[in-house]
Short mmCIF file of C-alpha atoms and ligand atoms in Angstrom, two decimals:
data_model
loop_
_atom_site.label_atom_id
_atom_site.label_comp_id
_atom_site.label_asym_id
_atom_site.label_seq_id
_atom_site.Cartn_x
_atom_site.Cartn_y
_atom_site.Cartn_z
CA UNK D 252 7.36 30.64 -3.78
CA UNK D 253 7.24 26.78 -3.54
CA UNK D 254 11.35 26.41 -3.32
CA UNK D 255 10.63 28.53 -0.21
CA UNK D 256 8.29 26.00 1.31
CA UNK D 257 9.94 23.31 0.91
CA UNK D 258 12.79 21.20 -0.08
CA UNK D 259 14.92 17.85 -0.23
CA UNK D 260 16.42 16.49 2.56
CA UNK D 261 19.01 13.40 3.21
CA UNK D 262 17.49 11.25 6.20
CA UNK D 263 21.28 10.24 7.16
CA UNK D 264 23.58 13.50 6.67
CA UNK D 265 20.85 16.21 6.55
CA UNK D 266 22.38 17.71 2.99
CA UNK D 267 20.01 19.49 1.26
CA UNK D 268 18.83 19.85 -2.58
CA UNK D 269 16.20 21.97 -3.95
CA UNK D 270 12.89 20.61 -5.76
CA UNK D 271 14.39 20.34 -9.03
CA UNK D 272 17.14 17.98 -7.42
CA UNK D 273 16.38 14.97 -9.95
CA UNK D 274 18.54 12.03 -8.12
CA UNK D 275 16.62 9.61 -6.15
CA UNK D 276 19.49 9.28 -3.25
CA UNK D 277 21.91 12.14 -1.61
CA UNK D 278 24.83 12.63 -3.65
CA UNK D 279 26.90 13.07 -0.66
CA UNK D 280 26.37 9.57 1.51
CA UNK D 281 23.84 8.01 -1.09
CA UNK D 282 21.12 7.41 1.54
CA UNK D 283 17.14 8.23 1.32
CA UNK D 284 16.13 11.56 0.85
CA UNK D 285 12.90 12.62 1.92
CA UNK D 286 10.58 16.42 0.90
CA UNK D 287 10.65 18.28 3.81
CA UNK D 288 7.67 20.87 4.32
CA UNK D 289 8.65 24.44 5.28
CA UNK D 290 5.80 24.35 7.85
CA UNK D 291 5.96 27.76 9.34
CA UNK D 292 6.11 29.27 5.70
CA UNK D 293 2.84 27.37 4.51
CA UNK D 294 0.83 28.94 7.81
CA UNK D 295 -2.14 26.67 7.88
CA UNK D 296 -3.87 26.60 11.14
CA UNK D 297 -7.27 25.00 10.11
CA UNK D 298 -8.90 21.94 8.82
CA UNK D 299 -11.23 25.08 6.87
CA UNK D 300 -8.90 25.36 3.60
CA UNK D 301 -9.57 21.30 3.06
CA UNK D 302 -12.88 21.16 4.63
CA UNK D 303 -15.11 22.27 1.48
CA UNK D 304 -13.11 20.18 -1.53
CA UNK D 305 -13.54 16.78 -2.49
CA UNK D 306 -12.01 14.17 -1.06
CA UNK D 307 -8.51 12.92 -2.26
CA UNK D 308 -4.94 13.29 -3.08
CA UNK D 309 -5.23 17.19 -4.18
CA UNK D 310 -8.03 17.93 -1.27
CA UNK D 311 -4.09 18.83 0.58
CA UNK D 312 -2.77 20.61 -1.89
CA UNK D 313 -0.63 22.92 0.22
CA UNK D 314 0.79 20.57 1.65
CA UNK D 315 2.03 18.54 -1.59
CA UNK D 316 4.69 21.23 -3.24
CA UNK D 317 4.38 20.15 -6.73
CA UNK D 318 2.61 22.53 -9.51
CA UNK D 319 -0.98 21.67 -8.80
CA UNK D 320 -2.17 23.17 -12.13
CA UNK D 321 -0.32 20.86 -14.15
CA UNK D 322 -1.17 17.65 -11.84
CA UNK D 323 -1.56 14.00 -13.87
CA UNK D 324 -4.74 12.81 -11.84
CA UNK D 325 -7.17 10.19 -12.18
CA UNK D 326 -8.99 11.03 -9.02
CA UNK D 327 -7.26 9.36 -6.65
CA UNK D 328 -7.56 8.78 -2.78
CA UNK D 329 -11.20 9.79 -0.96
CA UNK D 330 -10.97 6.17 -0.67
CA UNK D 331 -13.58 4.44 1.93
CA UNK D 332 -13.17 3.63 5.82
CA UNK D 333 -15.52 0.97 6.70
CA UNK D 334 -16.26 -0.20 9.97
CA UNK D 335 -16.27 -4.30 9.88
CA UNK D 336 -19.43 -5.20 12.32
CA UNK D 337 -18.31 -8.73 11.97
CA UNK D 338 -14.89 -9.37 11.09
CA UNK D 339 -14.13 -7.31 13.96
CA UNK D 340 -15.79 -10.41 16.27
CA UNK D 341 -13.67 -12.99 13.88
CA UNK D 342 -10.61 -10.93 14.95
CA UNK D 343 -11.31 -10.33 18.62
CA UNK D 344 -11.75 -6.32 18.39
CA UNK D 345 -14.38 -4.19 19.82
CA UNK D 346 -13.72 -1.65 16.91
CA UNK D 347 -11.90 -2.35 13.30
CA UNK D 348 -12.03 -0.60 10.31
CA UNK D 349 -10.87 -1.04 7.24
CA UNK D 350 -9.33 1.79 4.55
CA UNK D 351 -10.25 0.23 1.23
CA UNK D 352 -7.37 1.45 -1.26
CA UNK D 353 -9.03 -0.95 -3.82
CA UNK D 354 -11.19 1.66 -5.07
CA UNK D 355 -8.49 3.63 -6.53
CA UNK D 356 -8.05 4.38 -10.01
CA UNK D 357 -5.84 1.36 -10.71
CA UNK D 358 -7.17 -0.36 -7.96
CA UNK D 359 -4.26 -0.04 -5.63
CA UNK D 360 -3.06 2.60 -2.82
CA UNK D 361 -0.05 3.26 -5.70
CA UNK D 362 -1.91 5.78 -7.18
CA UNK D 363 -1.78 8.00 -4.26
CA UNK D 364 2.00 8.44 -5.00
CA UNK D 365 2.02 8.10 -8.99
CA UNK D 366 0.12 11.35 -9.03
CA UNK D 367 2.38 13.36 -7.29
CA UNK D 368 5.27 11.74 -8.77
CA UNK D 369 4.45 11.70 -12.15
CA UNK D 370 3.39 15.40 -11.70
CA UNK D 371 6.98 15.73 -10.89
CA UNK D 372 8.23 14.10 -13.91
CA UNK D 373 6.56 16.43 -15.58
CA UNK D 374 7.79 19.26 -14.29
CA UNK D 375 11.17 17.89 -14.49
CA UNK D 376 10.21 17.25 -18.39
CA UNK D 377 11.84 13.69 -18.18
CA UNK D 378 12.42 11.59 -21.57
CA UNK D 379 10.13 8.62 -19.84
CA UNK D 380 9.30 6.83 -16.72
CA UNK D 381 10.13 3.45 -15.91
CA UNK D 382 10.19 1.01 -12.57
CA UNK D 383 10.61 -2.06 -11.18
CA UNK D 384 7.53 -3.75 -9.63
CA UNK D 385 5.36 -6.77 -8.16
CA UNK D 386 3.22 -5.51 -9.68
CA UNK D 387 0.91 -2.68 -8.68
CA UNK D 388 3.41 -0.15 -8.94
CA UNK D 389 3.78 -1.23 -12.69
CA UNK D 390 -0.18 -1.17 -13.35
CA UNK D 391 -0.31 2.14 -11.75
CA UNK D 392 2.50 3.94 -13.34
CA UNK D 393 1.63 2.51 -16.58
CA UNK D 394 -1.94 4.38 -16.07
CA UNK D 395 -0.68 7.71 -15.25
CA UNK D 396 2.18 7.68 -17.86
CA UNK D 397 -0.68 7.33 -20.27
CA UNK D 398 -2.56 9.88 -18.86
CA UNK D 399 0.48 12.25 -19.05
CA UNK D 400 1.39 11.20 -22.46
CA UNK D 401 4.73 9.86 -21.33
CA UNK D 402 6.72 6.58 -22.68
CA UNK D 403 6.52 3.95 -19.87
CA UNK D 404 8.77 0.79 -18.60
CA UNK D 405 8.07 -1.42 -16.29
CA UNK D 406 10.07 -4.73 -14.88
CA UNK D 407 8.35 -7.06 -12.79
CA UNK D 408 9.28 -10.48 -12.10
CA UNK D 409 7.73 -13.43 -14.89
CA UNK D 410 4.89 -14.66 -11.49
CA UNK D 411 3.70 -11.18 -10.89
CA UNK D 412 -0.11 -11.17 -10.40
CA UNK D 413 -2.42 -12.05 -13.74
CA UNK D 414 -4.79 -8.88 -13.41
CA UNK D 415 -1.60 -6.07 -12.38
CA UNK D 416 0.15 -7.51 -15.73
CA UNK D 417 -2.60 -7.34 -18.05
CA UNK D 418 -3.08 -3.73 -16.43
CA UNK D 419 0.53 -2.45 -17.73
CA UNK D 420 -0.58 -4.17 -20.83
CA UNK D 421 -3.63 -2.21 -21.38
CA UNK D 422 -2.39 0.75 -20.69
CA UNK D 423 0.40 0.76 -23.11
CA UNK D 424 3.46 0.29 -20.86
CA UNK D 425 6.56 -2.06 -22.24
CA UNK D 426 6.52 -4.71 -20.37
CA UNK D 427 9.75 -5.86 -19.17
CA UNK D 428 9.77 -9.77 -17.61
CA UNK D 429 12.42 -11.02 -15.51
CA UNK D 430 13.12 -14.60 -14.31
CA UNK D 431 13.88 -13.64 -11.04
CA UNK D 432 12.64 -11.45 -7.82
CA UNK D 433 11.49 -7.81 -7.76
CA UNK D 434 14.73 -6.72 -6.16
CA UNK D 435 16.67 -8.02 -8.86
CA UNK D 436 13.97 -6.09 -11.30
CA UNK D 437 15.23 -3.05 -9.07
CA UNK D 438 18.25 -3.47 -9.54
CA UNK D 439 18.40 -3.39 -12.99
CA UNK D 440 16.49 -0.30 -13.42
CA UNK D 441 18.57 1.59 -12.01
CA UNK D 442 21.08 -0.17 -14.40
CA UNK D 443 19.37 1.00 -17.45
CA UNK D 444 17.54 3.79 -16.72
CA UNK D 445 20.81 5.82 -16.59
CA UNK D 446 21.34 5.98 -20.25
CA UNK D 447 17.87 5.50 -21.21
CA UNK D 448 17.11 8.78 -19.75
CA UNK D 449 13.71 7.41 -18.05
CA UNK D 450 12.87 8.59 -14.65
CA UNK D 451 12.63 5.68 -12.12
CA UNK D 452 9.75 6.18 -10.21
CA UNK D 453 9.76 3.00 -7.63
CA UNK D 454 9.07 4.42 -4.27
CA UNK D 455 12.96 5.76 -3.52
CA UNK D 456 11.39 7.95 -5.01
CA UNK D 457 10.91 10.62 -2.91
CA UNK D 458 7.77 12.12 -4.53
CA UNK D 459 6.11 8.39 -4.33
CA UNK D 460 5.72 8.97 -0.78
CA UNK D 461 4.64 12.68 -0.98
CA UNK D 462 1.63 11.50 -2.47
CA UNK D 463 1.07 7.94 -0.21
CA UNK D 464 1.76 10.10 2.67
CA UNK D 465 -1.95 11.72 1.90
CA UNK D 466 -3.30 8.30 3.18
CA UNK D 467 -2.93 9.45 6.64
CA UNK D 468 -4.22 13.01 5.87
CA UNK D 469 -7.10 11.18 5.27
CA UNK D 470 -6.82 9.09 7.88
CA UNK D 471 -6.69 11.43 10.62
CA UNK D 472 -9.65 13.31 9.61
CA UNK D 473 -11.76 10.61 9.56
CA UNK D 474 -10.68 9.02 12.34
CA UNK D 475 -8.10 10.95 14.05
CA UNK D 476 -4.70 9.76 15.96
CA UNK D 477 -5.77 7.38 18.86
CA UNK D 478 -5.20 4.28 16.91
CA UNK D 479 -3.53 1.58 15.66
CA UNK D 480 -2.57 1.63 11.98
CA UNK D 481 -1.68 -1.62 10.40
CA UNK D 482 -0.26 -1.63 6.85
CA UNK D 483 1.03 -4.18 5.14
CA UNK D 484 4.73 -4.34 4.24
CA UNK D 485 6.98 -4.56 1.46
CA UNK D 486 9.46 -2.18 -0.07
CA UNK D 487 8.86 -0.32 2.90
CA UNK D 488 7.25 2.76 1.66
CA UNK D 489 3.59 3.14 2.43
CA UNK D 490 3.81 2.39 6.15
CA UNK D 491 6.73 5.54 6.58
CA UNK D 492 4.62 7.10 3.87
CA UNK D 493 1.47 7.16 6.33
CA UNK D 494 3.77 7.89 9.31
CA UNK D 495 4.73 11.15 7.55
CA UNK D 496 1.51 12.82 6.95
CA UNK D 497 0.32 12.20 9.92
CA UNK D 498 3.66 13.85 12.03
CA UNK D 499 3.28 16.95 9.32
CA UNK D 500 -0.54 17.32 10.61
CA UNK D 501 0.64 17.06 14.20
CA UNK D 502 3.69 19.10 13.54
CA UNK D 503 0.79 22.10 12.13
CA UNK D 504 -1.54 21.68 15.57
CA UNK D 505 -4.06 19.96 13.38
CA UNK D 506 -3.74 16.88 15.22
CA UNK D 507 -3.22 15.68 18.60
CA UNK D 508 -2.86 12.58 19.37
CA UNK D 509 -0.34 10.14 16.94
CA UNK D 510 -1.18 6.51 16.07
CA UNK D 511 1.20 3.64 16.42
CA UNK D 512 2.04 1.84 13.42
CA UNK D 513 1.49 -1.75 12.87
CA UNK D 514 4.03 -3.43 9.99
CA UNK D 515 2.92 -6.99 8.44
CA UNK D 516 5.25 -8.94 6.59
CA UNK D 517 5.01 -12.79 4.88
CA UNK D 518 6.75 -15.46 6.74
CA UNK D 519 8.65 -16.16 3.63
CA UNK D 520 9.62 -12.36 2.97
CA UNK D 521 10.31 -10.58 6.54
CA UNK D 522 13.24 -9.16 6.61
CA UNK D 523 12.22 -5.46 8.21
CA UNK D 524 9.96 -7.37 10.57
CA UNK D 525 12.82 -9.21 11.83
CA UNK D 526 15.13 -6.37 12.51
CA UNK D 527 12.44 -4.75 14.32
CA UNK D 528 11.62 -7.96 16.52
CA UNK D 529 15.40 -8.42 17.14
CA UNK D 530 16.08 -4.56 17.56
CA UNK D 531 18.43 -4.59 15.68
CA UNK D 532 19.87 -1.46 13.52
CA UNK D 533 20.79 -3.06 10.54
CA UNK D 534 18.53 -5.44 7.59
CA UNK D 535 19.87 -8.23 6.64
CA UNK D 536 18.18 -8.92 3.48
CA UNK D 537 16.97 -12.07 1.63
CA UNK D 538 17.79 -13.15 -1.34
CA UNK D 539 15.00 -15.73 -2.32
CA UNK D 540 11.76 -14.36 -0.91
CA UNK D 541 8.89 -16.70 -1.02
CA UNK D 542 4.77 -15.60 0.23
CA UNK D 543 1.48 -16.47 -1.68
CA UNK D 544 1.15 -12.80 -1.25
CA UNK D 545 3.17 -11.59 -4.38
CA UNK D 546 2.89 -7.77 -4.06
CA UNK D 547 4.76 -8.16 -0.85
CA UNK D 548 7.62 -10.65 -2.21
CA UNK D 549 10.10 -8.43 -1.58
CA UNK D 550 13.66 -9.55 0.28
CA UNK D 551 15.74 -6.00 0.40
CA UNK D 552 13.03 -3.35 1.01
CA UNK D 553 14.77 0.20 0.12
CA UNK D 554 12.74 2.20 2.68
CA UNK D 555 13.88 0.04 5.64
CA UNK D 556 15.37 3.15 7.06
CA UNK D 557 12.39 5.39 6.96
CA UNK D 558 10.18 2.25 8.13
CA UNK D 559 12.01 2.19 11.25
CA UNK D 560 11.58 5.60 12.24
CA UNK D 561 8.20 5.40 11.43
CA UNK D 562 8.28 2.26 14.08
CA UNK D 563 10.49 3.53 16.85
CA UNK D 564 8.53 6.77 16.63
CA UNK D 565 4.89 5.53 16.71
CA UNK D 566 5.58 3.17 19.55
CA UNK D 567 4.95 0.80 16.81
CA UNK D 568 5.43 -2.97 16.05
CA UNK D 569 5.54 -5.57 13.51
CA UNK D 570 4.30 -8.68 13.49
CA UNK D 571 4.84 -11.86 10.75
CA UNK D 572 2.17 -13.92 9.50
CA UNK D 573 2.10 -17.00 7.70
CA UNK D 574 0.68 -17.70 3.96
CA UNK D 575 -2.29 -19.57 5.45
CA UNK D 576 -3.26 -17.10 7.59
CA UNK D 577 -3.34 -14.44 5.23
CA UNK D 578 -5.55 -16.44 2.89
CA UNK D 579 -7.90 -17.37 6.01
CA UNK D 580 -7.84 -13.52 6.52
CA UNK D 581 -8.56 -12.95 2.81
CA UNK D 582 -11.52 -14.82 2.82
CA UNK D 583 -13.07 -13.91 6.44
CA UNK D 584 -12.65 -10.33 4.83
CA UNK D 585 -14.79 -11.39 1.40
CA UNK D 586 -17.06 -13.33 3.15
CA UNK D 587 -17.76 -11.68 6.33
CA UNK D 588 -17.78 -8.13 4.81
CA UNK D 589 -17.50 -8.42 0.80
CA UNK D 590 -14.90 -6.74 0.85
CA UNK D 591 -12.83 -7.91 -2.03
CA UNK D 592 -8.93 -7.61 -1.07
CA UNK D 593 -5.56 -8.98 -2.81
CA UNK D 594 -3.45 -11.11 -0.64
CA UNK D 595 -1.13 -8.56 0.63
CA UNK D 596 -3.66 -6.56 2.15
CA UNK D 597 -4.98 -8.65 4.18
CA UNK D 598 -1.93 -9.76 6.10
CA UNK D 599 -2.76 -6.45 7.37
CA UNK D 600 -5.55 -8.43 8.80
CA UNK D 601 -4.26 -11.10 9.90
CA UNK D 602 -0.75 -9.55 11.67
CA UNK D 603 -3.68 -8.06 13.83
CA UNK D 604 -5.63 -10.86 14.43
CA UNK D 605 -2.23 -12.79 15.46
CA UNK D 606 -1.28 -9.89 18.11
CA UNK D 607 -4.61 -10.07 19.88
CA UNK D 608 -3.72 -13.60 20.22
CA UNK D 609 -1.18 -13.13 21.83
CA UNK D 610 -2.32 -10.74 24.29
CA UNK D 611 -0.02 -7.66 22.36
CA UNK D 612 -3.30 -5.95 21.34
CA UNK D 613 -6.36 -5.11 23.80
CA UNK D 614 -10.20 -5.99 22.21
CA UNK D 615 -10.71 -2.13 23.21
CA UNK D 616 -8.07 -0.92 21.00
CA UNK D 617 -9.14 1.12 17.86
CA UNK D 618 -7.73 -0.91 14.83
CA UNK D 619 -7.08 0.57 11.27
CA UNK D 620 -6.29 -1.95 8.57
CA UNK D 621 -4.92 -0.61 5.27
CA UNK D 622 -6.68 -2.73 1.77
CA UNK D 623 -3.73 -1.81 -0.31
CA UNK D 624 -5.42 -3.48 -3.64
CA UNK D 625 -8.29 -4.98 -4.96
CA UNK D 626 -9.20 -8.52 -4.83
CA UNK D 627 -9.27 -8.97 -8.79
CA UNK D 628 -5.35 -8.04 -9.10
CA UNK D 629 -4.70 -11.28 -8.23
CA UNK D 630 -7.59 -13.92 -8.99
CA UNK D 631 -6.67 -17.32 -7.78
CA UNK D 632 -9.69 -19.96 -8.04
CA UNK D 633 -7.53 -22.98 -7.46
CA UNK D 634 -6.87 -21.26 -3.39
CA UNK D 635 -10.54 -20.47 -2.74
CA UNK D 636 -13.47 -23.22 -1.10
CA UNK D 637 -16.36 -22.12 -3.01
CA UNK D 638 -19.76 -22.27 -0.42
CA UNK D 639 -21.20 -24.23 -2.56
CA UNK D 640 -20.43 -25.18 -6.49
CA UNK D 641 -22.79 -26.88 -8.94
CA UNK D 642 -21.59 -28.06 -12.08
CA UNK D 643 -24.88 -29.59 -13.79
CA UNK D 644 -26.47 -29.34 -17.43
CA UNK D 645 -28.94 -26.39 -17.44
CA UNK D 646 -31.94 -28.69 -16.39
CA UNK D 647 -34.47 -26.94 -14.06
CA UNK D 648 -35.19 -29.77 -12.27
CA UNK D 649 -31.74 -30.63 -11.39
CA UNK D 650 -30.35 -27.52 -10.15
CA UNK D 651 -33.72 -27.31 -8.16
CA UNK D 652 -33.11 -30.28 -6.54
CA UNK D 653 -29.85 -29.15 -5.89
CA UNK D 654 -30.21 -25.59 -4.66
CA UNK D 655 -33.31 -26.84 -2.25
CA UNK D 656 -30.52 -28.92 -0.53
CA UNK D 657 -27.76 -26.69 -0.15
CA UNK D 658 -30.00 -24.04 0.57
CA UNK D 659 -31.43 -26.13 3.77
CA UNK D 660 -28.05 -26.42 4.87
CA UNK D 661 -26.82 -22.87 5.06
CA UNK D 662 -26.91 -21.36 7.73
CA UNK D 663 -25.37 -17.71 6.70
CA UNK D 664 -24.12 -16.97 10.45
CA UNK D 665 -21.45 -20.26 10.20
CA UNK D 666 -20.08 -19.59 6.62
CA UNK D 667 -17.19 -21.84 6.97
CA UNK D 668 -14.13 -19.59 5.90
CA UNK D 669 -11.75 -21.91 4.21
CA UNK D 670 -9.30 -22.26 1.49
CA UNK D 671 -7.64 -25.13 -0.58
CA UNK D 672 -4.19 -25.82 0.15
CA UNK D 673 -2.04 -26.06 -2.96
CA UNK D 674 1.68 -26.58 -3.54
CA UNK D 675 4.32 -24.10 -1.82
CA UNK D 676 5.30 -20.57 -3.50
C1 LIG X 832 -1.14 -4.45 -2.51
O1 LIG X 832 4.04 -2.82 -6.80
O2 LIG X 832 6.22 -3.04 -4.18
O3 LIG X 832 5.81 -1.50 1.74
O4 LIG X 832 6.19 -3.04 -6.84
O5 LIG X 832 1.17 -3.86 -4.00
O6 LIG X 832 5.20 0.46 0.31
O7 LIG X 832 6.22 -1.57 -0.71
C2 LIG X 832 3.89 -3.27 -4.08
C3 LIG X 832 3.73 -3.19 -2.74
C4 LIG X 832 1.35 -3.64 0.04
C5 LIG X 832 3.71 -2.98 0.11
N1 LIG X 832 0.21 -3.98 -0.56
O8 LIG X 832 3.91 -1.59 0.15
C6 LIG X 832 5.11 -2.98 -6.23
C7 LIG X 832 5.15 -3.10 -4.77
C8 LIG X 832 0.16 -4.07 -1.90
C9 LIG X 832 1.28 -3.78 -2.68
C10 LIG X 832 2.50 -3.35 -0.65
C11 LIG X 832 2.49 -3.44 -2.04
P1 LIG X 832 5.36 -1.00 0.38
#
């Protein structure tokens, strides 16, 4: 019944491979393969079957062909869409929002995928699961390979982000570190996970994106098609990811309109952003990527492909934003909002704020920006102005004194959204 409604599909020669097909690229030409629904089989015509559950990944079942009754879940997804009533003025927009993935199990939008995919590494009753990461990939997977009772390996490069390392830790992943990039890290899972026997489960996966791909389920029931989504950008995934779930709804009649899709890269890491500015058909990828934002330090991002259909399609763009501006939007998004977001995210912020400055995005425009993790992945006090610090002996007098001051001097309307400038990353 499920290998009727759906299967595997290569996004270059069309070959196809049933759901138990356990090789991450087509055996034929070796490029991406991608689940393709059987739409007409699966005959859903209503929001009704999804209306009554709770939110999240499984609230779409039907639409995720994996066994649901054997599903490795935390909970994941139902994550929150909040309207920003003033960082929307900081950015220039009439109407922003912001999905929060940061409220995920693991604190990341990873978790969307790792449920679906280690589902399927279940079913496929793999030896172990291992990947290469910046990071969140590695704290997620680590989390549901615990959950499922599987043996777990991750490789991330040696300046991956404090709080997604101690995360693997905790959750009883090995912890491979690498002196050198996350594509290199790649690379040499695939290496070793060969003979190891381990399932890799980076998002070439296909069943990674099954599950991220629920992000803009979600999205389009809360806020429907006529937007623009921005997502930050990496390995590619999440922004195709989104792109699919929201065709498959339109593709069903649940949805009308389509949203465009808005890619943010790093100055020092933009190699998809580049093609698509230069319109070009091929990446040229970088071998030494450098961005304060580590989760997106990526210089040969496997789903380029996919990411450019997702572009071309949408009527999309891309836009590149430097390291200061993303920390400038990181903090305008804690202290204008408190909402607590890692680096990466909120390029997502600032790629918008940067096309409304240049006239490429109207103040009327209805503005999505995807959180992809949580502000304490990646705690940085040397980057971030505090308000106001006072570093005093516990004497009530004092800090009286003190507070009385500052206090007269705050005015809550002008917090001054800063950062300190270190060295270069
Ligand atoms: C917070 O964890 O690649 O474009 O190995 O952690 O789908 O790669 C993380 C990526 C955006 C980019 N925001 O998403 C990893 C990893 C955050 C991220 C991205 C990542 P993709």
């Amino acid at each position: 019944m499920i290998e009727d409604s759906a299967w595997i599909r290569c996004i270059n020669c069309g070959e196809t491979y049933s759901l138990d097909y356990r090789g991450y690229v087509c055996s034929k030409c070796g490029d991406l393969l991608e689940v393709i629904l059987n739409l007409d089989i699966l005959n859903i015509n209503s929001w009704s079957i999804f209306k009554d559950r709770s939110r999240g990944v499984w609230r779409y079942r039907e639409l995720i062909p994996v066994d649901y009754n054997r599903r490795v879940s935390l909970n994941e997804g139902g994550t929150p869409l909040i309207e920003c009533k003033r960082l929307n003025e900081w950015v220039g927009l009439e109407k922003l929002y912001i999905k929060f993935e940061g409220t995920n199990p693991s604190g990341s939008f990873k978790d969307r995928g790792m449920t679906v995919a280690v589902t399927k590494a279940v079913e496929l009753k793999v030896k172990g699961v291992i990947c290469a990461s910046t990071g969140n990939t590695a704290a997620s997977l680590a989390a549901y390979a615990a959950r499922a009772s599987l043996p777990c390996i991750t490789v991330i490069p040696e300046d991956a982000a404090v709080g997604k390392i101690f995360q693997a830790i905790a959750y009883g992943a090995i912890l491979v570190k690498i002196k050198g990039s996350f594509d290199q890290a790649l690379k040499i899972v695939f290496q070793v996970s060969e003979e190891l026997g381990f399932y890799v489960l980076n998002s070439v996966n296909a069943w990674r994106i099954e599950g991220q791909k629920t992000l803009g389920y979600e999205l389009a029931e809360e806020i429907g098609g006529e937007c623009i989504i921005s997502v930050p950008v990496g390995n590619c995934g999440n922004i195709a990811a989104i792109w699919k779930g929201f065709k498959e709804l339109a593709e069903l009649g649940l949805l009308r309109n389509l949203p465009r899709m808005l890619g943010v890269q790093a100055e020092g890491a933009a190699p998809f952003a580049k093609l698509v500015k230069e319109h070009g058909e091929q990446l040229n990828p970088i071998d030494n990527p450098r961005t304060i934002a580590s989760a997106i330090r990526i210089g040969r991002p496997v789903n380029w492909k996919k990411a450019l259909k997702a572009i071309r399609e949408s009527g999309g763009d891309v836009e590149i934003v430097s390291d200061q501006e993303i920390l400038e939007a990181q903090t305008a998004i804690a202290r204008l909002e408190g909402l607590g977001v890692e680096p990466a995210s909120a390029a997502s912020i600032a790629g918008v704020k940067k096309k409304v400055e240049i006239g490429e995005l109207d103040k009327n425009d209805t503005v999505v920006c995807v959180c992809t993790g949580h502000i304490l992945k990646d705690p940085n006090l040397q980057l971030f102005k505090p308000i106001a610090l006072i570093e005093v002996e516990p004497d009530r007098e004092k800090i009286k004194h003190e507070l009385h001051e500052i206090v007269n001097h705050l005015s809550m309307k002008n917090i001054h959204i800063t950062y300190v400038k270190k060295q270069s990353w």
